[in-house]
Tab-separated table of C-alpha atoms and ligand atoms in Angstrom:
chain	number	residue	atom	x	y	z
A	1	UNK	CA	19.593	-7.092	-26.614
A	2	UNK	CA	16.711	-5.513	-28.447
A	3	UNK	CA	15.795	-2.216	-28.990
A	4	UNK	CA	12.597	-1.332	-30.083
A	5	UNK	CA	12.917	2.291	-30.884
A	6	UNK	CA	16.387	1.958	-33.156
A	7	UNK	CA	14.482	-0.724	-35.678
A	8	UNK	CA	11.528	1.319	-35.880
A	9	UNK	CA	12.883	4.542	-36.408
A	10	UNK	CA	14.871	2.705	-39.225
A	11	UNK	CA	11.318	1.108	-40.648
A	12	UNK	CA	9.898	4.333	-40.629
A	13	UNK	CA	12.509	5.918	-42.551
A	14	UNK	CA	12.595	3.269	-44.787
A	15	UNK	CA	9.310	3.351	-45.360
A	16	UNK	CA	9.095	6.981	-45.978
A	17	UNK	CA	11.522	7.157	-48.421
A	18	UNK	CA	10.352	4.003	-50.687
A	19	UNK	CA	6.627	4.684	-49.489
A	20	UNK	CA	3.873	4.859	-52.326
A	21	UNK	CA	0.989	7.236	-52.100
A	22	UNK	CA	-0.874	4.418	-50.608
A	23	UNK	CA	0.686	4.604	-47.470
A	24	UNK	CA	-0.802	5.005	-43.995
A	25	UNK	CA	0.105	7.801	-41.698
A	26	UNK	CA	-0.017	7.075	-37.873
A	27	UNK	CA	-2.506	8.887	-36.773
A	28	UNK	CA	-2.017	11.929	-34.533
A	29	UNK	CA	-3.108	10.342	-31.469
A	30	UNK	CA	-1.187	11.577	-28.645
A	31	UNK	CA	0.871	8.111	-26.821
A	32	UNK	CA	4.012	7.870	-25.312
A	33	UNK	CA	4.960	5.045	-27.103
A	34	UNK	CA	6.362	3.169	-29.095
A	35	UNK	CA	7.625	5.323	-31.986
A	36	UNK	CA	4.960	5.387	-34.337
A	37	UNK	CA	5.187	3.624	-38.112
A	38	UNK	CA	3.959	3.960	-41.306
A	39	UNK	CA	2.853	0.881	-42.982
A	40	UNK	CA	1.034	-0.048	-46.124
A	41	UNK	CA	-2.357	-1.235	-44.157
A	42	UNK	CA	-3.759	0.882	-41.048
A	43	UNK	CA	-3.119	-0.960	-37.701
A	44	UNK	CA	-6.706	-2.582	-36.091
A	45	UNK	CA	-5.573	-0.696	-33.103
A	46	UNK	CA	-7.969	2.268	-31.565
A	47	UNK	CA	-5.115	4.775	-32.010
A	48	UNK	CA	-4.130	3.472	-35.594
A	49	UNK	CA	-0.529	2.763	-34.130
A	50	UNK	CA	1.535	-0.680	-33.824
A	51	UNK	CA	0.562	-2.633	-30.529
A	52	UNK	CA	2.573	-1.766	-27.042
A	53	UNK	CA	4.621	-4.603	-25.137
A	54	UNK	CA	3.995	-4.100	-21.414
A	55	UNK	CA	6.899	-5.823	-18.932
A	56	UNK	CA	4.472	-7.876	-17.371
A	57	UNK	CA	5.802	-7.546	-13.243
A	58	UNK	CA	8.862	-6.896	-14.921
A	59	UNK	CA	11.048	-9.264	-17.030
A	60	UNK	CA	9.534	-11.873	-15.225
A	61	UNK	CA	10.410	-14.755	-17.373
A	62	UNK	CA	14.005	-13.935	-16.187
A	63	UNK	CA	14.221	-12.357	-13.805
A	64	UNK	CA	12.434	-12.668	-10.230
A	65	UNK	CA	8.953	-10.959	-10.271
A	66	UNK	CA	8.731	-6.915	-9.882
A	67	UNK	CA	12.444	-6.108	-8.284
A	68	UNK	CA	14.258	-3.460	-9.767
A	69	UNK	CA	16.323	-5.573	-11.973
A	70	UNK	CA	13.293	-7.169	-13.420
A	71	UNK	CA	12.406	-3.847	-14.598
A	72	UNK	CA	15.991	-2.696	-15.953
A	73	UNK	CA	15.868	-5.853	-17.689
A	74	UNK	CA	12.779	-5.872	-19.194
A	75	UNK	CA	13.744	-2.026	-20.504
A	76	UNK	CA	16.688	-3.808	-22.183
A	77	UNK	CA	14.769	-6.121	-23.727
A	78	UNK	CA	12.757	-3.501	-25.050
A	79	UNK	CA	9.485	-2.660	-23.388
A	80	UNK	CA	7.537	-0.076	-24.086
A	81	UNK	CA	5.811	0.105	-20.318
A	82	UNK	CA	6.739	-2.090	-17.206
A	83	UNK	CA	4.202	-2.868	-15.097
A	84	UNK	CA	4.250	-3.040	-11.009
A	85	UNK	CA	1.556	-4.234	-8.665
A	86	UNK	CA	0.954	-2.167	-5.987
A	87	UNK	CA	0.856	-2.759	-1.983
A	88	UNK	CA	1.374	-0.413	0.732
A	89	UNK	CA	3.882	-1.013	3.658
A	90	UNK	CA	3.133	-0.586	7.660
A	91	UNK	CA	4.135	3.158	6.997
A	92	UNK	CA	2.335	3.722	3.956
A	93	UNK	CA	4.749	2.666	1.322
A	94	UNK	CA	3.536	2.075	-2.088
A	95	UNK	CA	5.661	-1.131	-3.056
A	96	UNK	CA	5.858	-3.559	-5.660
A	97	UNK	CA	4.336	-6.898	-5.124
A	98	UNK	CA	1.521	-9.077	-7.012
A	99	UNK	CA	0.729	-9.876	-3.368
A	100	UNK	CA	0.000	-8.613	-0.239
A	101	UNK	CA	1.490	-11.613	1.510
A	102	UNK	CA	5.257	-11.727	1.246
A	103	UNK	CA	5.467	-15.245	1.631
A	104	UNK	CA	4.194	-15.913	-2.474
A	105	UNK	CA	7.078	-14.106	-3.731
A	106	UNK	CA	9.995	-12.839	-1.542
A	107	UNK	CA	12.540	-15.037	0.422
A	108	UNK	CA	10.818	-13.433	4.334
A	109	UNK	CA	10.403	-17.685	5.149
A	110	UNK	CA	14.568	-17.124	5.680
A	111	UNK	CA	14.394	-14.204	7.828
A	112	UNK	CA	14.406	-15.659	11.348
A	113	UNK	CA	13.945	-12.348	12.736
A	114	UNK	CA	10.447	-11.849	11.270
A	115	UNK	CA	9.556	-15.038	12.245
A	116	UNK	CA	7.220	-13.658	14.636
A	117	UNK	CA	5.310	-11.696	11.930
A	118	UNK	CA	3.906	-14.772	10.353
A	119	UNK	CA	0.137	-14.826	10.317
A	120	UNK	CA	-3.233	-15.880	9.322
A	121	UNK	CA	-5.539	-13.581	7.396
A	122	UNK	CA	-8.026	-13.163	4.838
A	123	UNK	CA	-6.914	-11.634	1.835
A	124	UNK	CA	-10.561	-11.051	-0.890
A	125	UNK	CA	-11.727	-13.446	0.878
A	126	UNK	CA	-9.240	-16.350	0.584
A	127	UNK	CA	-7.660	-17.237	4.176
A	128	UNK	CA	-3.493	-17.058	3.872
A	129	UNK	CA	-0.921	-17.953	6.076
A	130	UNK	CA	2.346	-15.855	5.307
A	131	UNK	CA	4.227	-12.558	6.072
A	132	UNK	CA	2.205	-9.523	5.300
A	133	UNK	CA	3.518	-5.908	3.593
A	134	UNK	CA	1.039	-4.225	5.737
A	135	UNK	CA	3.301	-5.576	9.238
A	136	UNK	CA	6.371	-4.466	7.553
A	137	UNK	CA	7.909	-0.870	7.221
A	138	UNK	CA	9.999	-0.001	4.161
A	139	UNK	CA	13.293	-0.358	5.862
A	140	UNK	CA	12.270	-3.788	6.546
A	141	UNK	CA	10.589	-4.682	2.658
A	142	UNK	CA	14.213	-3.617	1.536
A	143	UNK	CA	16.146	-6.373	3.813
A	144	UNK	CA	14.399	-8.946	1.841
A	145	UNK	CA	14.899	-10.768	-1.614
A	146	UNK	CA	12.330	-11.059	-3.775
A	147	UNK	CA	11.836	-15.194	-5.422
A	148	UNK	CA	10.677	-16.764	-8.856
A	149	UNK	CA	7.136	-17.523	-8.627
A	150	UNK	CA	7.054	-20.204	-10.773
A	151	UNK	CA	8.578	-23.135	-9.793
A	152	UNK	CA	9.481	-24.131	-13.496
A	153	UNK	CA	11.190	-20.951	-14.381
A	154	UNK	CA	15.162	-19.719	-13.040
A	155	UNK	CA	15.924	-20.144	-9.284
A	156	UNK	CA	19.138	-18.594	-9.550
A	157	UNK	CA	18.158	-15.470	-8.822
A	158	UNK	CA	16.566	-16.294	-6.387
A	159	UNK	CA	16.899	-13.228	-2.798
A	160	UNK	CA	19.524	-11.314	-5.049
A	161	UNK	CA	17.153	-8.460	-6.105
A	162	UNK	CA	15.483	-5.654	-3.724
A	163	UNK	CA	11.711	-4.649	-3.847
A	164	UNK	CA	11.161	-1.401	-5.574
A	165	UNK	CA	9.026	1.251	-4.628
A	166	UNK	CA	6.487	2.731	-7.271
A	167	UNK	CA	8.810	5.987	-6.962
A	168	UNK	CA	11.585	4.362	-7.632
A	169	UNK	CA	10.275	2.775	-10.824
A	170	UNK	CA	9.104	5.889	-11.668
A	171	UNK	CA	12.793	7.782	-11.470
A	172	UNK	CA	14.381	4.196	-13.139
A	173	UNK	CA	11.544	4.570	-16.429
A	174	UNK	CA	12.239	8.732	-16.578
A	175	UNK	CA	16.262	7.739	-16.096
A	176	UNK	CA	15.761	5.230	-19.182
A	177	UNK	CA	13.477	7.433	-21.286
A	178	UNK	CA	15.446	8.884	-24.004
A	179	UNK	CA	14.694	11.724	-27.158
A	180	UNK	CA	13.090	8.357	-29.354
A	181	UNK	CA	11.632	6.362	-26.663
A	182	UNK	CA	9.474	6.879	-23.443
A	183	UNK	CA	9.104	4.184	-21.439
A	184	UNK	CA	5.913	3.872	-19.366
A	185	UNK	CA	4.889	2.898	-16.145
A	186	UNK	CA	1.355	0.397	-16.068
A	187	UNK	CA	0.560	0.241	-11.924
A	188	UNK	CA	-2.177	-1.589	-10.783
A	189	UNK	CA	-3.593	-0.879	-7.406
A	190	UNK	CA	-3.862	-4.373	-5.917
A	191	UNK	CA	-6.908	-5.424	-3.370
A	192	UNK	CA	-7.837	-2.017	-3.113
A	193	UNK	CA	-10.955	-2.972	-1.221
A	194	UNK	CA	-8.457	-4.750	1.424
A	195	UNK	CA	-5.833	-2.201	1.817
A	196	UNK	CA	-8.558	0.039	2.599
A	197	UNK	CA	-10.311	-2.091	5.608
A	198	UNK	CA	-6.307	-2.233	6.759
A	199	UNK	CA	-6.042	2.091	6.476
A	200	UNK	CA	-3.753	1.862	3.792
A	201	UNK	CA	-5.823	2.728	1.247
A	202	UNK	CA	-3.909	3.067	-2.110
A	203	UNK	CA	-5.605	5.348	-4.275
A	204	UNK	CA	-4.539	8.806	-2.536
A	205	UNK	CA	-1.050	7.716	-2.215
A	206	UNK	CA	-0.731	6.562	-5.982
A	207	UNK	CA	-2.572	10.069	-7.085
A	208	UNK	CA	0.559	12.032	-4.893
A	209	UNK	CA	3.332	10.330	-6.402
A	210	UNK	CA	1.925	10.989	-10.015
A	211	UNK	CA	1.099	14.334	-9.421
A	212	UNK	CA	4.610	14.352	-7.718
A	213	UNK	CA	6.220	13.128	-11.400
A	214	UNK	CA	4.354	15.509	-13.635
A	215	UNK	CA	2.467	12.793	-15.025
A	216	UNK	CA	-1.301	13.827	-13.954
A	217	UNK	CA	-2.691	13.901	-17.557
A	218	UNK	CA	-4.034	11.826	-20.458
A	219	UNK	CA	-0.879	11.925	-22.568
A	220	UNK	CA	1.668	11.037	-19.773
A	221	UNK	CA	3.223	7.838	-20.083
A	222	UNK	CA	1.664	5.721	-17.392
A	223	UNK	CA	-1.685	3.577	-17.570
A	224	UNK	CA	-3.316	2.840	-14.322
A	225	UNK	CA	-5.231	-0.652	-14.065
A	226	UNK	CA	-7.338	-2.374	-11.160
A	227	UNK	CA	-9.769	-5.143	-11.143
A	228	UNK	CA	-11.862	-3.203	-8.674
A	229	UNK	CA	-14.059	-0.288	-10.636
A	230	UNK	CA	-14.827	1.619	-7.236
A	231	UNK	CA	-10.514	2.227	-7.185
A	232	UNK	CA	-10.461	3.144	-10.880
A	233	UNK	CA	-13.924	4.975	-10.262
A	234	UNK	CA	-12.553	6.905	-7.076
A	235	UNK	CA	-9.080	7.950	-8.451
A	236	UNK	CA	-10.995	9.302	-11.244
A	237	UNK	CA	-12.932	11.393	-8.948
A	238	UNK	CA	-9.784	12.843	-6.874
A	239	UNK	CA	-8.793	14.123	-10.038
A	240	UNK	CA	-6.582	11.359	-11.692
A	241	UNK	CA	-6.365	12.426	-15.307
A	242	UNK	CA	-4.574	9.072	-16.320
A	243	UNK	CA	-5.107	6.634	-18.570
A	244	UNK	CA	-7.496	3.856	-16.887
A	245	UNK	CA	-7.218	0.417	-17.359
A	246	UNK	CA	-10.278	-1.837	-16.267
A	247	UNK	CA	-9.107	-5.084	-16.006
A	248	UNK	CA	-11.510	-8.396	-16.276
A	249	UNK	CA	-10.484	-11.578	-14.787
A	250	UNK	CA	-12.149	-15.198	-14.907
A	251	UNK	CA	-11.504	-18.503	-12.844
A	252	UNK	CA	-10.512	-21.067	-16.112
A	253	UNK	CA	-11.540	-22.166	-19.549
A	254	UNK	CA	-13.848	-25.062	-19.490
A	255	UNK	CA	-11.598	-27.204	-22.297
A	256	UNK	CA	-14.860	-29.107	-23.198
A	257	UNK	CA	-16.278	-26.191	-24.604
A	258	UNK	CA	-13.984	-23.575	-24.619
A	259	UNK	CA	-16.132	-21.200	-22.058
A	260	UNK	CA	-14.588	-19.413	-19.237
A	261	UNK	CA	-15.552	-20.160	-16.192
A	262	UNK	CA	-16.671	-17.953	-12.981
A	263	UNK	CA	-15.673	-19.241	-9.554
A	264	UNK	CA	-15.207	-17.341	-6.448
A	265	UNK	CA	-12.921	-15.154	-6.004
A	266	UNK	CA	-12.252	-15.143	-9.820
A	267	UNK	CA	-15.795	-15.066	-10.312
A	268	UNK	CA	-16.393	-10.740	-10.120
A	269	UNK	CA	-14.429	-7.737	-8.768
A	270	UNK	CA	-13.901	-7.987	-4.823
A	271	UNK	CA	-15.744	-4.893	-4.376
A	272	UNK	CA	-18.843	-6.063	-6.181
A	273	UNK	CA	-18.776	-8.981	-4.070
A	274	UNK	CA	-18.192	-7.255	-0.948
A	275	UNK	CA	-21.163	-4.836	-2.548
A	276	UNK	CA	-23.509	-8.142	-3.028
A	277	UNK	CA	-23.316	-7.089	-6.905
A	278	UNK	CA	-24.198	-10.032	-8.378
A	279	UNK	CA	-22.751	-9.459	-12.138
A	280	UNK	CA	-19.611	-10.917	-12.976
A	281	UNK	CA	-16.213	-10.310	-14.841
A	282	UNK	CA	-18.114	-11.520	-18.092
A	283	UNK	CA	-21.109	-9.075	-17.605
A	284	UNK	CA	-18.012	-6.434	-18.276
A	285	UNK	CA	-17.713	-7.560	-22.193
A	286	UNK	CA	-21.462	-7.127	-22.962
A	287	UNK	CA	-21.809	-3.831	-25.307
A	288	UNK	CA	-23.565	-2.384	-21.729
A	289	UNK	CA	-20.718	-3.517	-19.604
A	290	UNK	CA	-18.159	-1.276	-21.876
A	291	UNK	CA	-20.416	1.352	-22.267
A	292	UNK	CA	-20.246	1.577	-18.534
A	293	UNK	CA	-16.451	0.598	-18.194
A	294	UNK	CA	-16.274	3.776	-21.164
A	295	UNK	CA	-17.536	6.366	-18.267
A	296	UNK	CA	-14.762	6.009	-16.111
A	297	UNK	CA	-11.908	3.963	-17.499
A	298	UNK	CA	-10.109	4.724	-21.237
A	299	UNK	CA	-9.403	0.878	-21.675
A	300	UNK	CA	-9.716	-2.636	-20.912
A	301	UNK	CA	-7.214	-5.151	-19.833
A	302	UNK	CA	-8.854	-9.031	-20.070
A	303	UNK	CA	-7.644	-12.100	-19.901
A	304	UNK	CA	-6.133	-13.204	-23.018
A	305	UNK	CA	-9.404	-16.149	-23.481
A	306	UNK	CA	-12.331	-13.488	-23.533
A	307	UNK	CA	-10.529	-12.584	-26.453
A	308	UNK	CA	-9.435	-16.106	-28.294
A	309	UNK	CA	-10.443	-18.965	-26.193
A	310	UNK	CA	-8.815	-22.707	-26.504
A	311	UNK	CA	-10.773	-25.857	-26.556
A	312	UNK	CA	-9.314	-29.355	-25.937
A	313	UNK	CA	-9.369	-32.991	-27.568
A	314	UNK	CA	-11.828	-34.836	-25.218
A	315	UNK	CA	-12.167	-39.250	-25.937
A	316	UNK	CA	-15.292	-41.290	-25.850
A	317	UNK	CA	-14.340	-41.830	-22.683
A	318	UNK	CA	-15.056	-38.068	-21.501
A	319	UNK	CA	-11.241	-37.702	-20.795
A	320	UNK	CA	-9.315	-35.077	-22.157
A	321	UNK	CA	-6.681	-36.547	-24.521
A	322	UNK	CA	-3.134	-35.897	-24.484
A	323	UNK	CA	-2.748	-34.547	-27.927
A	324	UNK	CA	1.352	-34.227	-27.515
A	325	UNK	CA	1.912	-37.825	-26.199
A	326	UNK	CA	4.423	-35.540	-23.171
A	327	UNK	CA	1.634	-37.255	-20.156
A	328	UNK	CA	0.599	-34.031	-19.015
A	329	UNK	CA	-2.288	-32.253	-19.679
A	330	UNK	CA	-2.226	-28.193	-20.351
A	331	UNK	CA	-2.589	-25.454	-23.240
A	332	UNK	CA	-0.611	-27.531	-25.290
A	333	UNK	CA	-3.372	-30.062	-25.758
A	334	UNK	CA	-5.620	-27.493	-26.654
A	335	UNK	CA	-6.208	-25.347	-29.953
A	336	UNK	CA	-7.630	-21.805	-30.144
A	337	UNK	CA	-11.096	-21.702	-30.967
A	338	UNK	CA	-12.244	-18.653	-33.729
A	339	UNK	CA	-11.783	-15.515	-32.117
A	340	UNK	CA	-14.864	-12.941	-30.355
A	341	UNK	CA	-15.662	-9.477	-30.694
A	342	UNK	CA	-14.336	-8.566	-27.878
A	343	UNK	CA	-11.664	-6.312	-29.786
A	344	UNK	CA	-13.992	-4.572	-32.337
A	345	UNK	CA	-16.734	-4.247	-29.165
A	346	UNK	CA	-14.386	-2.019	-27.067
A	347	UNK	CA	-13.120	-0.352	-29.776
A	348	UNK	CA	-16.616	0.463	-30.574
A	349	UNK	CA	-17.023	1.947	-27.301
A	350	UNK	CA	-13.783	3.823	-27.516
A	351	UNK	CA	-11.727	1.487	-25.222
A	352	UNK	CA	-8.340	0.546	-25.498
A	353	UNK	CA	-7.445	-3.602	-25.018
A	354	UNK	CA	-4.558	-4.700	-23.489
A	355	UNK	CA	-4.597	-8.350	-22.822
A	356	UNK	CA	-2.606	-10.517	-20.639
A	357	UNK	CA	-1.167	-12.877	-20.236
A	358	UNK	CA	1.567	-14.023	-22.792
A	359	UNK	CA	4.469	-16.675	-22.088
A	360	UNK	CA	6.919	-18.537	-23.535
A	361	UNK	CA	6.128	-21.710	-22.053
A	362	UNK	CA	5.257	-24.990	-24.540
A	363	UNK	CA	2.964	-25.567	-21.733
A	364	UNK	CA	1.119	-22.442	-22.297
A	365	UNK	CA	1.314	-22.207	-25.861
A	366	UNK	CA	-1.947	-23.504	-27.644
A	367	UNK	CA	-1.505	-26.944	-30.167
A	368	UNK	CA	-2.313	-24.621	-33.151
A	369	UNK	CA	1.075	-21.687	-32.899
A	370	UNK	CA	3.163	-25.620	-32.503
A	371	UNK	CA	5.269	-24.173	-30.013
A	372	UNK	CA	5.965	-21.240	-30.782
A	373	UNK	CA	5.050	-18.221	-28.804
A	374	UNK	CA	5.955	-15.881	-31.522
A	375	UNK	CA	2.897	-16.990	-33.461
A	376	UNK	CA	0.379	-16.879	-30.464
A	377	UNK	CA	1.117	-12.751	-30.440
A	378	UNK	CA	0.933	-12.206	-34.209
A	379	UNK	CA	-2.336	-13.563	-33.906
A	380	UNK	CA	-3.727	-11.349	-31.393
A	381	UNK	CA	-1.712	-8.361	-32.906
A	382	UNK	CA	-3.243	-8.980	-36.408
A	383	UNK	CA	-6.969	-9.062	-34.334
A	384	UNK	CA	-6.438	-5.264	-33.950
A	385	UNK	CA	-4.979	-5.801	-29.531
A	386	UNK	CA	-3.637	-2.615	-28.575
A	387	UNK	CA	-1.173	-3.937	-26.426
A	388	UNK	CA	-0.168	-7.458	-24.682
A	389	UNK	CA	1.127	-8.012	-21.235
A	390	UNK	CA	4.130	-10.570	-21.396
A	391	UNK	CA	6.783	-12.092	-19.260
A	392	UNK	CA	9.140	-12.257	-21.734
A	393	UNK	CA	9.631	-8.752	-23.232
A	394	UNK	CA	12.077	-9.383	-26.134
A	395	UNK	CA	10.057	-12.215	-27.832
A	396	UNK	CA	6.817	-10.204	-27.632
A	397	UNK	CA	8.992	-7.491	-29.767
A	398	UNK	CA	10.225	-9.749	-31.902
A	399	UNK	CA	7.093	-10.456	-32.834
A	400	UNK	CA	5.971	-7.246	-33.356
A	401	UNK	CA	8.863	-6.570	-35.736
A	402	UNK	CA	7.275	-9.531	-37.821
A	403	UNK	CA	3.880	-8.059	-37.143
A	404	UNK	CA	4.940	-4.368	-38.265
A	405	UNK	CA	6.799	-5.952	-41.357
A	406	UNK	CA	3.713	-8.073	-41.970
A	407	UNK	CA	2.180	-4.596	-42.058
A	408	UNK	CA	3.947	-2.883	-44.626
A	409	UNK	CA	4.389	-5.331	-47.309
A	410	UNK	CA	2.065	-4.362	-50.146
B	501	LIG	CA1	0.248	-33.034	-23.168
């Protein structure tokens, strides 16, 4: 296992004793983590500390998606926040799940006595057929299991682990959090827009249960995010003292040219849609989209491609070549392409970037880091990304360790 705080206490003392004059302080920025380090060259970060690792849904890599193991795992493995989508329950539950509809990612198909529950609705505007959280009370969330989402990752797993509530994450990160390290919590409210129309809107719920912990205020360890700006917006106004996280989706990269693309629903925020607010997720990078995003929100969470995009190998023929010979066609046949400003443009604006999302998978990994994932988040750490959003907690630290040591060589 991996512990971030132990090594970095050790680097810092290290570093402090042998340190020249030339060394950088970390700044006095309040954050609850990681443990800050002093290295030869500042960090390109806003706060002028080493980048945080965020549990993406948990340690989802190994562990099925946003149960409670996920998270105890992905502590292990040494995050420094874990992060839960939100949904509410029939009674008003704030739960973990990336969906709404039970079906994507719990074993409810195996429950014959919900059988009756399964439906047909429209979720942002995409019709689904499944069980929803909304039709469910607590006691009934906690009879099920929740599944791997990905087909290619560990099935084992598989309806062994509860679903968490957000309060229950909250107690497990406060249980873990020790004198050296605080671990965060990095909830996103998920189709906020929706779970309104259903009258179980999120945002008052979520603003309880952080008051509830203590944790109302800029310097408490827990980052909200949402896609939607009127939820960020709104939780701001009932008094949510947080850290905000605007978050900025896209549909794909066009591998011809390496742009993103902008198809419905991935094409803007549900509320803008619902709104008839033409912009999209891309008119949120402009220097006037953060300037906006900087009156409500303290940071921005994109997709990793706004910030280094990939482009692939494409033949006379107008087909896209496979570059590894392996007959499938992904990330792998594609190489990064230089990266944007994204980074030094919210910075600018006094935003935080937190980018998502990184995995271990060759099939994910771009031609140019030749397999190896540990490469693919030095290069975004060395850009100056405050944080990354990974599956796969303990290779994202490892990393960092590189990164940091990178950092304090002279
Ligand atoms: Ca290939």
């Amino acid at each position: 296992m991996l512990k971030s705080a132990i090594p970095l206490t050790i680097t810092l003392a290290l570093s402090a004793c042998g340190g020249g004059s030339d060394t950088v302080a970390p700044t006095a920025t309040p954050s609850p983590s990681p443990t800050p380090v002093a290295t030869a060259k500042p960090f390109l970060t806003l706060n002028g500390l080493q980048p945080i690792v965020v549990a993406h849904r948990g340690a989802s890599g190994y562990v099925p998606e946003e149960t409670y193991e996920a998270y105890v795992k992905a502590i292990e493995l040494g995050a420094d926040a874990i992060e839960p989508d939100l949904v509410a329950t029939k009674d008003g539950v704030l739960i973990a799940r990336h969906d709404p509809n039970l079906a994507y990612s719990t074993d409810v198909a195996q429950h014959p006595e919900f059988a009756s529950r399964k439906k047909t609705q429209v979720v942002d505007g995409e019709t689904q057929t499944g069980w929803f959280a909304s039709d469910f009370t607590l006691a009934e969330i906690k009879t099920l299991g929740g599944i791997a989402t990905d087909a290619e990752r560990p099935q084992a797993l598989n309806g062994k682990y509860k679903i968490p509530t957000f309060q229950e994450i909250i107690d497990l990160a406060k249980a873990k959090s020790t004198a050296t390290r605080t671990i965060a919590v990095y909830p996103e409210t998920k189709n906020p827009t929706y779970h309104k129309a259903l009258g179980l809107p999120l945002e008052d719920r979520l603003i309880a249960i952080i008051n509830q912990a203590g944790w109302n205020s800029k310097t408490a360890p827990i980052y909200v995010q949402s896609f939607e700006p009127s939820s960020l917006k709104y939780l701001k106004s009932k008094g949510l003292q947080t850290k905000l996280i605007q978050l900025i989706d896209a549909d794909d990269v066009d591998l011809k040219t390496g742009q993103l693309t902008f198809t419905a629903p991935y094409d803007r925020p549900f509320d803008w849609a619902m709104a008839g607010d033409k912009r999209l997720f891309s008119d949120m990078v402009t220097p006037a989209g953060l300037a906006e995003i900087k009156t409500y929100a303290d940071g921005i969470g994109p997709w990793k491609p706004y910030i280094m995009s990939v482009k692939g190998v494409f033949g006379a023929d107008g087909k896209q070549v496979d570059v590894n010979g392996d007959g499938k066609l992904n990330y792998a046949d594609a190489s990064s392409l230089p990266p944007s400003t994204l980074i030094a443009d919210a910075h600018k604006a006094g935003l935080m970037v937190h980018a998502y999302t990184f995995r271990n998978e060759s099939r994910r990994i771009p031609a140019d880091f030749k397999n190896d994932a540990k490469a693919e988040y030095k290069a975004f750490y060395r850009l100056g990304l405050d944080g990354v959003f990974s599956d796969f907690t303990d290779t994202a630290i490892v990393a960092r360790d590189e990164y940091v040591k990178e950092m304090q060589a002279k």
